[in-house]
CSV table of C-alpha atoms and ligand atoms in Angstrom, one decimal:
chain,number,residue,atom,x,y,z
A,1060,MET,CA,3.4,-1.6,16.2
A,1061,SER,CA,4.8,-2.5,12.7
A,1062,ILE,CA,4.6,1.0,11.4
A,1063,HIS,CA,5.4,4.0,13.6
A,1064,VAL,CA,5.6,7.5,12.0
A,1065,THR,CA,6.4,10.4,14.1
A,1066,ASN,CA,6.3,14.0,13.2
A,1067,LEU,CA,7.2,13.3,9.6
A,1068,SER,CA,7.6,16.4,7.2
A,1069,LYS,CA,8.5,16.6,3.6
A,1070,SER,CA,9.1,19.9,1.5
A,1071,TYR,CA,9.3,19.8,-2.3
A,1072,GLY,CA,11.1,23.2,-2.7
A,1073,HIS,CA,9.0,25.7,-1.0
A,1074,GLN,CA,5.9,23.4,-0.8
A,1075,LEU,CA,5.3,21.7,2.4
A,1076,ALA,CA,3.7,18.4,1.5
A,1077,LEU,CA,3.7,16.8,4.8
A,1078,LYS,CA,3.5,18.9,7.9
A,1079,GLY,CA,4.6,16.8,10.8
A,1080,ILE,CA,2.2,13.8,10.6
A,1081,SER,CA,2.2,10.9,13.2
A,1082,PHE,CA,0.3,7.5,13.0
A,1083,LYS,CA,0.7,3.9,13.8
A,1084,ALA,CA,-0.4,0.7,12.1
A,1085,SER,CA,-0.7,-2.7,13.7
A,1086,PRO,CA,-0.1,-6.3,12.5
A,1087,GLY,CA,-3.2,-8.3,11.3
A,1088,ARG,CA,-4.9,-5.1,10.5
A,1089,ILE,CA,-5.5,-3.0,7.3
A,1090,LEU,CA,-5.2,0.7,7.6
A,1091,GLY,CA,-7.0,2.8,5.0
A,1092,PHE,CA,-5.0,5.8,4.2
A,1093,LEU,CA,-7.5,8.3,2.9
A,1094,GLY,CA,-7.2,11.9,1.5
A,1095,PRO,CA,-8.1,14.0,-1.5
A,1096,ASN,CA,-5.7,14.2,-4.4
A,1097,GLY,CA,-2.5,16.2,-3.4
A,1098,ALA,CA,-3.1,15.4,0.3
A,1099,GLY,CA,0.3,13.7,0.8
A,1100,LYS,CA,-0.6,10.0,0.6
A,1101,SER,CA,1.9,8.9,-2.0
A,1102,THR,CA,4.6,11.1,-0.5
A,1103,THR,CA,4.0,9.3,2.9
A,1104,MET,CA,4.1,5.9,1.3
A,1105,LYS,CA,7.3,6.6,-0.8
A,1106,ILE,CA,9.0,7.7,2.4
A,1107,LEU,CA,7.8,4.5,4.2
A,1108,SER,CA,9.0,2.4,1.3
A,1109,GLY,CA,12.5,3.9,1.5
A,1110,SER,CA,12.4,5.5,-1.8
A,1111,LEU,CA,12.0,9.1,-0.8
A,1112,SER,CA,13.8,11.0,2.1
A,1113,PRO,CA,11.7,13.0,4.5
A,1114,SER,CA,12.7,16.5,5.4
A,1115,SER,CA,12.3,15.7,9.2
A,1116,GLY,CA,10.8,13.3,11.4
A,1117,GLN,CA,11.0,9.6,11.9
A,1118,SER,CA,9.6,6.5,10.4
A,1119,VAL,CA,10.1,3.1,12.0
A,1120,VAL,CA,9.0,-0.3,10.4
A,1121,CYS,CA,9.3,-3.5,12.5
A,1122,GLY,CA,11.5,-1.6,14.9
A,1123,PHE,CA,14.0,-0.4,12.1
A,1124,ASP,CA,14.3,3.2,11.4
A,1125,ILE,CA,13.9,3.6,7.7
A,1126,GLN,CA,16.5,6.5,7.3
A,1127,GLN,CA,19.0,5.2,9.9
A,1128,ASP,CA,18.7,1.4,9.0
A,1129,SER,CA,17.3,1.4,5.6
A,1130,LEU,CA,18.4,-2.1,4.4
A,1131,ALA,CA,17.1,-3.8,7.6
A,1132,ALA,CA,13.8,-1.8,7.4
A,1133,ARG,CA,13.3,-2.6,3.7
A,1134,ARG,CA,13.6,-6.3,4.3
A,1135,HIS,CA,10.2,-5.9,6.0
A,1136,ILE,CA,8.5,-3.9,3.6
A,1137,GLY,CA,6.6,-4.7,0.5
A,1138,TYR,CA,5.7,-1.8,-1.8
A,1139,LEU,CA,3.1,-1.5,-4.6
A,1140,PRO,CA,3.6,2.1,-6.0
A,1141,GLU,CA,0.9,4.1,-7.5
A,1142,ASN,CA,0.1,3.0,-11.1
A,1143,ASN,CA,2.1,-0.2,-10.6
A,1144,PRO,CA,5.1,0.5,-12.7
A,1145,LEU,CA,6.0,-2.8,-14.2
A,1146,ASN,CA,8.5,-3.7,-16.9
A,1147,THR,CA,5.8,-4.8,-19.4
A,1148,ASP,CA,8.3,-6.3,-21.9
A,1149,MET,CA,9.2,-9.0,-19.3
A,1150,TYR,CA,7.4,-12.3,-18.9
A,1151,VAL,CA,5.7,-12.8,-15.6
A,1152,ARG,CA,8.2,-15.3,-14.3
A,1153,GLU,CA,11.0,-13.2,-15.6
A,1154,ALA,CA,9.9,-10.3,-13.7
A,1155,LEU,CA,9.5,-12.2,-10.5
A,1156,ASP,CA,12.9,-13.9,-11.0
A,1157,PHE,CA,14.5,-10.5,-11.5
A,1158,MET,CA,12.9,-9.2,-8.3
A,1159,ALA,CA,13.7,-12.3,-6.3
A,1160,GLY,CA,17.4,-11.8,-7.4
A,1161,MET,CA,17.2,-8.2,-6.1
A,1162,HIS,CA,16.0,-9.5,-2.7
A,1163,GLY,CA,18.7,-12.2,-2.6
A,1164,ILE,CA,16.0,-14.8,-2.1
A,1165,ARG,CA,17.3,-18.4,-1.8
A,1166,HIS,CA,15.4,-21.2,-3.5
A,1167,LYS,CA,14.0,-18.7,-6.0
A,1168,ASN,CA,12.0,-21.0,-8.1
A,1169,ALA,CA,10.1,-22.5,-5.2
A,1170,ARG,CA,9.3,-19.1,-3.8
A,1171,ILE,CA,8.2,-17.8,-7.2
A,1172,ASP,CA,5.9,-20.9,-7.6
A,1173,GLU,CA,4.5,-20.2,-4.2
A,1174,VAL,CA,3.7,-16.4,-4.8
A,1175,ILE,CA,2.2,-17.3,-8.3
A,1176,ARG,CA,-0.2,-19.7,-6.4
A,1177,LEU,CA,-0.9,-17.1,-3.6
A,1178,THR,CA,-1.7,-14.4,-6.1
A,1179,GLY,CA,-3.7,-16.6,-8.6
A,1180,LEU,CA,-1.4,-16.0,-11.4
A,1181,ASN,CA,-1.1,-19.7,-12.4
A,1182,PRO,CA,-3.1,-19.3,-15.7
A,1183,GLU,CA,-1.1,-16.3,-16.9
A,1184,GLN,CA,2.3,-17.1,-15.5
A,1185,HIS,CA,3.9,-17.8,-18.9
A,1186,LYS,CA,2.7,-14.6,-20.6
A,1187,LYS,CA,4.3,-11.3,-21.1
A,1188,ILE,CA,3.1,-8.6,-18.8
A,1189,ASN,CA,1.9,-6.5,-21.7
A,1190,GLN,CA,-0.5,-9.4,-22.6
A,1191,LEU,CA,-2.1,-9.3,-19.2
A,1192,SER,CA,-5.5,-7.6,-18.1
A,1193,LYS,CA,-5.2,-4.8,-15.5
A,1194,GLY,CA,-6.3,-7.1,-13.0
A,1195,TYR,CA,-3.6,-9.7,-13.6
A,1196,ARG,CA,-1.0,-6.9,-13.8
A,1197,GLN,CA,-2.0,-5.8,-10.4
A,1198,ARG,CA,-1.6,-9.5,-9.2
A,1199,VAL,CA,2.0,-9.4,-10.6
A,1200,GLY,CA,2.6,-6.1,-8.7
A,1201,LEU,CA,1.3,-7.7,-5.6
A,1202,ALA,CA,3.3,-11.0,-6.2
A,1203,GLN,CA,6.5,-8.6,-6.5
A,1204,ALA,CA,5.6,-7.0,-3.2
A,1205,ILE,CA,5.1,-10.2,-1.2
A,1206,LEU,CA,8.2,-12.1,-2.7
A,1207,HIS,CA,10.5,-11.6,0.1
A,1208,ASP,CA,7.7,-12.3,2.6
A,1209,PRO,CA,7.6,-8.8,4.2
A,1210,ASP,CA,5.8,-8.1,7.5
A,1211,VAL,CA,4.4,-4.9,6.1
A,1212,LEU,CA,2.6,-4.1,2.8
A,1213,ILE,CA,2.5,-0.6,1.6
A,1214,LEU,CA,0.0,-0.4,-1.3
A,1215,ASP,CA,-0.7,2.9,-3.1
A,1216,GLU,CA,-4.1,2.7,-4.7
A,1217,PRO,CA,-3.9,-1.0,-5.5
A,1218,THR,CA,-7.5,-1.2,-6.9
A,1219,SER,CA,-7.4,2.0,-9.0
A,1220,GLY,CA,-8.8,1.4,-12.5
A,1221,LEU,CA,-10.0,-2.1,-12.0
A,1222,ASP,CA,-13.4,-3.4,-13.1
A,1223,PRO,CA,-15.8,-4.7,-10.4
A,1224,ASN,CA,-14.7,-8.3,-10.6
A,1225,GLN,CA,-11.0,-7.5,-10.7
A,1226,LEU,CA,-11.5,-5.1,-7.8
A,1227,GLN,CA,-13.2,-7.9,-5.7
A,1228,ASP,CA,-10.4,-10.4,-6.5
A,1229,ILE,CA,-7.6,-8.0,-5.5
A,1230,ARG,CA,-9.5,-6.8,-2.3
A,1231,SER,CA,-9.8,-10.6,-1.3
A,1232,LEU,CA,-6.0,-11.1,-1.9
A,1233,ILE,CA,-5.3,-8.1,0.2
A,1234,LYS,CA,-7.6,-9.3,3.0
A,1235,GLN,CA,-5.9,-12.6,2.8
A,1236,PHE,CA,-2.3,-11.1,3.1
A,1237,SER,CA,-3.5,-9.0,6.0
A,1238,LEU,CA,-4.1,-12.1,8.3
A,1239,GLU,CA,-0.3,-12.3,8.6
A,1240,LYS,CA,0.9,-8.8,7.8
A,1241,THR,CA,0.4,-5.2,8.5
A,1242,VAL,CA,-1.3,-3.4,5.4
A,1243,LEU,CA,-1.3,0.2,4.7
A,1244,LEU,CA,-3.5,0.9,1.7
A,1245,SER,CA,-4.5,4.3,0.1
A,1246,THR,CA,-7.7,4.5,-1.9
A,1247,HIS,CA,-10.3,6.9,-2.9
A,1248,ILE,CA,-13.1,4.3,-2.6
A,1249,MET,CA,-14.9,4.5,0.6
A,1250,GLN,CA,-16.8,1.3,-0.1
A,1251,GLU,CA,-13.4,-0.3,-0.2
A,1252,VAL,CA,-12.3,1.0,3.2
A,1253,GLU,CA,-15.7,-0.2,4.6
A,1254,ALA,CA,-15.2,-3.6,3.0
A,1255,ILE,CA,-11.7,-4.3,4.0
A,1256,CYS,CA,-10.2,-1.9,6.4
A,1257,ASP,CA,-9.9,-2.1,10.1
A,1258,ASP,CA,-8.4,1.4,10.9
A,1259,VAL,CA,-8.7,4.8,9.0
A,1260,VAL,CA,-6.4,7.7,8.8
A,1261,ILE,CA,-7.5,10.7,6.9
A,1262,ILE,CA,-4.8,13.2,5.6
A,1263,ASN,CA,-5.6,16.6,4.1
A,1264,GLN,CA,-3.1,19.2,3.0
A,1265,GLY,CA,-0.3,17.3,4.6
A,1266,GLU,CA,-2.0,17.1,8.0
A,1267,ILE,CA,-3.7,14.1,9.8
A,1268,ILE,CA,-7.3,15.1,10.5
A,1269,ALA,CA,-8.6,11.8,11.7
A,1270,ASP,CA,-7.3,8.6,13.0
A,1271,PHE,CA,-9.7,5.9,14.3
A,1272,ALA,CA,-10.8,2.2,14.3
A,1273,LEU,CA,-13.5,1.7,11.8
A,1274,SER,CA,-15.6,-0.1,14.3
A,1275,LYS,CA,-15.6,3.1,16.4
A,1276,LEU,CA,-16.8,5.4,13.6
A,1277,HIS,CA,-20.3,5.6,14.8
A,1278,THR,CA,-19.2,6.3,18.4
A,1279,ILE,CA,-16.7,9.0,17.6
A,1280,TYR,CA,-18.8,10.5,14.7
A,1281,PRO,CA,-22.4,9.6,15.4
A,1282,GLU,CA,-23.9,11.8,12.6
A,1283,ASP,CA,-21.6,10.7,9.8
A,1284,ASN,CA,-21.0,7.7,7.6
A,1285,LEU,CA,-17.6,7.4,6.2
A,1286,GLU,CA,-18.3,9.2,3.0
A,1287,LYS,CA,-20.1,12.1,4.8
A,1288,LEU,CA,-17.2,12.3,7.4
A,1289,PHE,CA,-14.6,12.5,4.6
A,1290,ILE,CA,-16.5,15.2,2.7
A,1291,ARG,CA,-17.1,17.2,5.8
A,1292,LEU,CA,-13.5,17.0,7.0
A,1293,THR,CA,-11.8,17.7,3.7
A,1294,ALA,CA,-14.2,20.2,2.1
A,1295,ASN,CA,-13.2,23.8,1.7
A,1296,LYS,CA,-9.9,23.5,3.6
B,1264,ADP,P1,-1.5,12.3,-2.9
B,1264,ADP,O1,-0.9,10.9,-3.0
B,1264,ADP,O2,-2.4,12.3,-1.7
B,1264,ADP,O3,-2.3,12.7,-4.1
B,1264,ADP,P2,1.0,13.4,-3.1
B,1264,ADP,O4,1.9,12.9,-2.0
B,1264,ADP,O5,1.4,12.8,-4.5
B,1264,ADP,O6,-0.5,13.4,-2.7
B,1264,ADP,O7,1.3,14.9,-3.3
B,1264,ADP,C1,1.4,15.9,-2.1
B,1264,ADP,C2,1.7,17.3,-2.6
B,1264,ADP,O8,3.2,17.2,-3.0
B,1264,ADP,C3,1.0,17.7,-3.8
B,1264,ADP,O9,0.7,19.1,-3.8
B,1264,ADP,C4,1.9,17.4,-5.0
B,1264,ADP,O10,1.7,18.3,-6.0
B,1264,ADP,C5,3.3,17.7,-4.4
B,1264,ADP,N1,4.3,16.8,-4.9
B,1264,ADP,C6,4.3,15.5,-5.0
B,1264,ADP,N2,5.5,15.1,-5.5
B,1264,ADP,C7,6.1,16.1,-6.0
B,1264,ADP,C8,7.4,16.4,-6.6
B,1264,ADP,N3,8.2,15.4,-7.0
B,1264,ADP,N4,7.8,17.6,-6.7
B,1264,ADP,C9,7.1,18.7,-6.3
B,1264,ADP,N5,5.9,18.5,-5.7
B,1264,ADP,C10,5.4,17.3,-5.5
């Protein structure tokens, strides 16, 4: 298992945002992390990326406990936060160079050339980020996330706000990355899950309410398609 979450809880003041969730994600697979707004997806992803501390429970990435062994765990994690917060005043290569420096990557220029090629940024690589379309900004976010060649990618709504062509391009990239990595991806788009995910975890009000391989959907829930299942499990709760 590349991601192993056990009994993870998080309170913000009096509000319990995660109520002891547990799940696993495996290499070479994309896990779609679904839930209505406020369910706890971003909170989980922030904890898994090492940018937020849980209240209790354990999260292990590639054998490293994120709280106990944060630096080692983070070497294996690439994170694209919700809304892809980029420094838009930077040039594309400058932003990648900055991130490569943070990771202490040797042979920076060669690696930057490689991720530019992998993410299809070649035609836009000399522009400032604020001159890029939303689709290309997402590519920069993904390029930053894969720079240090992590085994695990945590992508918080990576296709939100993209037009159909951009969406297709970013999904293809994610699919390509998943051949060699474990991908945990949150989304609201059920077609996206059907198009690229292997596994599904549904979270509602801080609790996991379904966890299955997509190929087993019709065996486990014979009367539902994914959208119906999602609505049925998360409505009126
Ligand atoms: P999702 O990503 O599924 O929309 P979040 O993880 O962002 O859900 O939020 C889960 C719950 O925690 C929500 O009720 C949200 O309002 C609350 N929450 C998230 N971040 C904070 C914060 N910094 N302070 C207080 N409450 C928060």
